[in-house]
Structure formats: structure tokens, C-alpha cells
Amino acid sequence: IDTHKHRSSVVTLALGYMLGSRFVVGLGEKQERMEALTMGLSVIERLESNAEIDPIRRAWDYIRGWISSHIEHFRVDSHYDKKVVSPIYGRIEDSITYIIANDFRKAMYDGGFSPEKCLKGFRDKELILSGQKQSTQLKRIDGPPTRVVALQTEKSPWEDGT
């Protein structure tokens, strides 16, 4: 949070709070300054604590949620009779979710993540099935084999018992 942008935003927020306290609530100058300072420090503390959250963990939580909310777009090996909605994003077999690589990249971009950094982070945490240098593999979803990202979605190094 050491960036000029964050500091400027917190100062602007505190100034707005102080002016609002003065003209709307009618607080005295000393009290409005103290409350604005307290509010500004509180915002900075929250920004710092949010920055400490592992971005790979946030990405992992995001992609698992994305899969869950788009489950109708995946072929599921135990539900062959289940209707799959087009477009198909991949296949789920056992505890592995195979996401078509282009759809994985789009989902991560849409969530505000760098797909390449996420793939490396997932590989480092052993959450992705891949070769030594490859983050994708060939898999038949519908039609010819296509590049997929194979995620071990039942696994999480951040949760106990998984």
C-alpha cells in the first residue's frame, strides 16, 4: 500500500469525511480531524491486511467458484445423461477438472488475474496436473483432443482436511 495512488485515495476519503463532519453533522474542528484521521488509519489497515492475502489462494478460490457457478457447461463423468449447456468449458472426471485452456484464460482475465501467474502458482502448489514445463495437456472433451488445464479441484493447501 506504499503507492501514491492508495495514499492519495485515503487522503481524499479522509478530507471528504472531515468536510462532511463539519458541514453535515456540525462537529467541531478538533473532533472532525480526529475522526477523519481514525477513519483514514482504519482504511490503511484494511488495505494492508487485504494485500497480505496470497494472490494464488485468491485465484484458486476464484476458479473453484467459477467452476461451480458454470457447472452446467462441464461434462461430468458420473452424469452422462445430464444436459450440458453450450458452450462446453471442459470435463470433470473423478476429482480432476479439465478446463479448455482458452476458457481458463478468459475466466482468469475476467476475474482480474494473470492466467500465466496463476498457472505457475497452481503448478508450484501441485494443484495442476502438468508436465515439467507445460501447464496444459491434450484431452478429448468433445471432438478432437484440445489443450486443457487439469486442476485438482478437490485439493487445497489452504484448507484443513482437503
CSV table of C-alpha atoms in Angstrom, one decimal:
chain,number,residue,atom,x,y,z
A,1,ILE,CA,0.0,0.0,0.0
A,2,ASP,CA,3.0,2.2,-0.4
A,3,THR,CA,1.8,3.6,-3.7
A,4,HIS,CA,0.9,7.2,-4.3
A,5,LYS,CA,-2.5,6.2,-5.7
A,6,HIS,CA,-3.5,4.5,-2.4
A,7,ARG,CA,-2.3,7.3,-0.2
A,8,SER,CA,-4.0,9.9,-2.4
A,9,SER,CA,-7.2,8.0,-2.2
A,10,VAL,CA,-7.1,7.7,1.6
A,11,VAL,CA,-6.3,11.4,1.9
A,12,THR,CA,-9.2,12.3,-0.4
A,13,LEU,CA,-11.5,10.0,1.6
A,14,ALA,CA,-10.4,11.5,4.9
A,15,LEU,CA,-10.9,15.0,3.6
A,16,GLY,CA,-14.4,14.2,2.4
A,17,TYR,CA,-15.2,12.6,5.8
A,18,MET,CA,-13.8,15.7,7.6
A,19,LEU,CA,-15.8,18.1,5.4
A,20,GLY,CA,-18.9,16.0,5.8
A,21,SER,CA,-18.5,16.0,9.5
A,22,ARG,CA,-18.1,19.8,9.5
A,23,PHE,CA,-21.0,20.8,7.2
A,24,VAL,CA,-23.5,18.0,7.6
A,25,VAL,CA,-23.0,16.8,11.2
A,26,GLY,CA,-21.6,20.0,12.7
A,27,LEU,CA,-18.7,18.6,14.6
A,28,GLY,CA,-16.0,20.8,16.0
A,29,GLU,CA,-12.7,21.2,14.1
A,30,LYS,CA,-10.7,19.2,16.5
A,31,GLN,CA,-13.1,16.3,16.7
A,32,GLU,CA,-13.6,16.1,12.9
A,33,ARG,CA,-9.9,15.9,12.4
A,34,MET,CA,-9.5,13.2,14.9
A,35,GLU,CA,-12.4,11.2,13.4
A,36,ALA,CA,-11.1,11.7,9.9
A,37,LEU,CA,-7.6,10.5,11.0
A,38,THR,CA,-9.0,7.5,12.8
A,39,MET,CA,-11.1,6.6,9.7
A,40,GLY,CA,-8.1,7.1,7.4
A,41,LEU,CA,-5.9,4.8,9.5
A,42,SER,CA,-8.6,2.2,9.6
A,43,VAL,CA,-8.8,2.2,5.8
A,44,ILE,CA,-5.0,1.9,5.6
A,45,GLU,CA,-5.0,-1.1,8.0
A,46,ARG,CA,-7.7,-2.9,5.9
A,47,LEU,CA,-5.8,-2.2,2.7
A,48,GLU,CA,-2.6,-3.7,4.2
A,49,SER,CA,-4.4,-6.8,5.6
A,50,ASN,CA,-6.1,-7.4,2.2
A,51,ALA,CA,-2.7,-7.1,0.5
A,52,GLU,CA,-1.3,-9.8,2.7
A,53,ILE,CA,-3.8,-12.4,1.2
A,54,ASP,CA,-1.9,-14.8,-1.1
A,55,PRO,CA,-3.0,-13.9,-4.7
A,56,ILE,CA,-2.6,-17.5,-5.7
A,57,ARG,CA,-5.1,-18.5,-3.0
A,58,ARG,CA,-7.5,-15.8,-4.2
A,59,ALA,CA,-7.1,-17.1,-7.7
A,60,TRP,CA,-7.7,-20.7,-6.6
A,61,ASP,CA,-10.8,-19.7,-4.7
A,62,TYR,CA,-12.0,-17.7,-7.7
A,63,ILE,CA,-11.5,-20.5,-10.3
A,64,ARG,CA,-13.2,-23.1,-8.0
A,65,GLY,CA,-16.2,-20.7,-7.6
A,66,TRP,CA,-16.2,-20.1,-11.3
A,67,ILE,CA,-16.4,-23.8,-12.0
A,68,SER,CA,-19.2,-24.2,-9.5
A,69,SER,CA,-21.2,-21.4,-11.0
A,70,HIS,CA,-20.7,-22.7,-14.5
A,71,ILE,CA,-21.0,-26.5,-13.7
A,72,GLU,CA,-23.7,-26.9,-16.4
A,73,HIS,CA,-21.0,-26.1,-19.0
A,74,PHE,CA,-18.9,-29.1,-18.0
A,75,ARG,CA,-19.3,-32.8,-18.9
A,76,VAL,CA,-19.3,-34.7,-15.7
A,77,ASP,CA,-18.2,-38.4,-15.9
A,78,SER,CA,-20.8,-39.6,-13.4
A,79,HIS,CA,-23.7,-37.8,-15.0
A,80,TYR,CA,-23.6,-38.8,-18.7
A,81,ASP,CA,-27.3,-38.2,-19.0
A,82,LYS,CA,-27.1,-34.7,-17.6
A,83,LYS,CA,-27.7,-32.0,-20.2
A,84,VAL,CA,-24.7,-29.8,-20.8
A,85,VAL,CA,-25.2,-26.2,-21.9
A,86,SER,CA,-23.3,-24.8,-24.8
A,87,PRO,CA,-20.5,-23.6,-24.8
A,88,ILE,CA,-18.7,-26.5,-23.1
A,89,TYR,CA,-15.8,-25.3,-20.9
A,90,GLY,CA,-14.4,-28.7,-20.1
A,91,ARG,CA,-14.9,-32.1,-18.4
A,92,ILE,CA,-14.9,-33.3,-14.8
A,93,GLU,CA,-13.5,-36.8,-14.1
A,94,ASP,CA,-13.0,-38.1,-10.6
A,95,SER,CA,-11.5,-35.1,-8.7
A,96,ILE,CA,-9.9,-33.5,-11.8
A,97,THR,CA,-11.5,-30.6,-13.6
A,98,TYR,CA,-10.2,-30.2,-17.2
A,99,ILE,CA,-10.9,-26.7,-18.4
A,100,ILE,CA,-10.3,-25.8,-22.1
A,101,ALA,CA,-7.2,-23.6,-22.0
A,102,ASN,CA,-8.8,-20.7,-23.8
A,103,ASP,CA,-11.8,-20.7,-21.4
A,104,PHE,CA,-9.4,-20.9,-18.4
A,105,ARG,CA,-7.5,-17.9,-19.6
A,106,LYS,CA,-10.7,-15.9,-20.3
A,107,ALA,CA,-12.1,-16.8,-16.9
A,108,MET,CA,-8.9,-15.7,-15.1
A,109,TYR,CA,-8.8,-12.4,-17.0
A,110,ASP,CA,-12.4,-11.8,-16.3
A,111,GLY,CA,-11.6,-12.3,-12.6
A,112,GLY,CA,-8.8,-9.9,-12.7
A,113,PHE,CA,-6.0,-12.4,-12.6
A,114,SER,CA,-3.0,-13.1,-14.8
A,115,PRO,CA,-3.5,-16.6,-16.2
A,116,GLU,CA,0.2,-17.2,-16.6
A,117,LYS,CA,1.0,-16.3,-13.0
A,118,CYS,CA,-2.0,-18.4,-11.8
A,119,LEU,CA,-0.8,-21.4,-13.8
A,120,LYS,CA,2.7,-21.1,-12.3
A,121,GLY,CA,1.3,-20.7,-8.8
A,122,PHE,CA,-1.1,-23.6,-9.2
A,123,ARG,CA,1.8,-25.8,-10.5
A,124,ASP,CA,4.0,-24.7,-7.6
A,125,LYS,CA,1.3,-25.7,-5.2
A,126,GLU,CA,0.7,-29.0,-7.0
A,127,LEU,CA,-2.8,-28.1,-7.8
A,128,ILE,CA,-2.4,-28.6,-11.5
A,129,LEU,CA,-1.5,-31.8,-13.4
A,130,SER,CA,1.1,-30.9,-15.9
A,131,GLY,CA,4.4,-31.8,-17.4
A,132,GLN,CA,7.7,-30.2,-16.2
A,133,LYS,CA,7.3,-27.1,-18.3
A,134,GLN,CA,3.8,-27.5,-19.7
A,135,SER,CA,0.8,-26.1,-17.9
A,136,THR,CA,-1.6,-27.7,-20.3
A,137,GLN,CA,-2.2,-31.2,-21.7
A,138,LEU,CA,-4.2,-32.7,-24.6
A,139,LYS,CA,-7.6,-34.1,-23.6
A,140,ARG,CA,-10.6,-35.0,-25.6
A,141,ILE,CA,-13.6,-33.1,-24.3
A,142,ASP,CA,-15.9,-33.1,-27.4
A,143,GLY,CA,-14.4,-33.9,-30.7
A,144,PRO,CA,-10.6,-33.8,-31.3
A,145,PRO,CA,-8.2,-33.5,-28.4
A,146,THR,CA,-7.7,-30.0,-27.3
A,147,ARG,CA,-5.3,-28.2,-24.8
A,148,VAL,CA,-6.8,-28.2,-21.3
A,149,VAL,CA,-5.7,-27.1,-17.8
A,150,ALA,CA,-6.1,-30.0,-15.5
A,151,LEU,CA,-7.0,-28.8,-12.0
A,152,GLN,CA,-7.2,-30.9,-8.8
A,153,THR,CA,-10.2,-29.0,-7.6
A,154,GLU,CA,-10.8,-31.2,-4.6
A,155,LYS,CA,-7.4,-30.3,-3.2
A,156,SER,CA,-6.4,-27.1,-1.4
A,157,PRO,CA,-3.2,-26.5,0.5
A,158,TRP,CA,-5.0,-23.7,2.4
A,159,GLU,CA,-7.8,-25.8,3.9
A,160,ASP,CA,-7.5,-28.5,6.6
A,161,GLY,CA,-8.7,-31.9,5.5
A,162,THR,CA,-8.5,-31.4,1.8
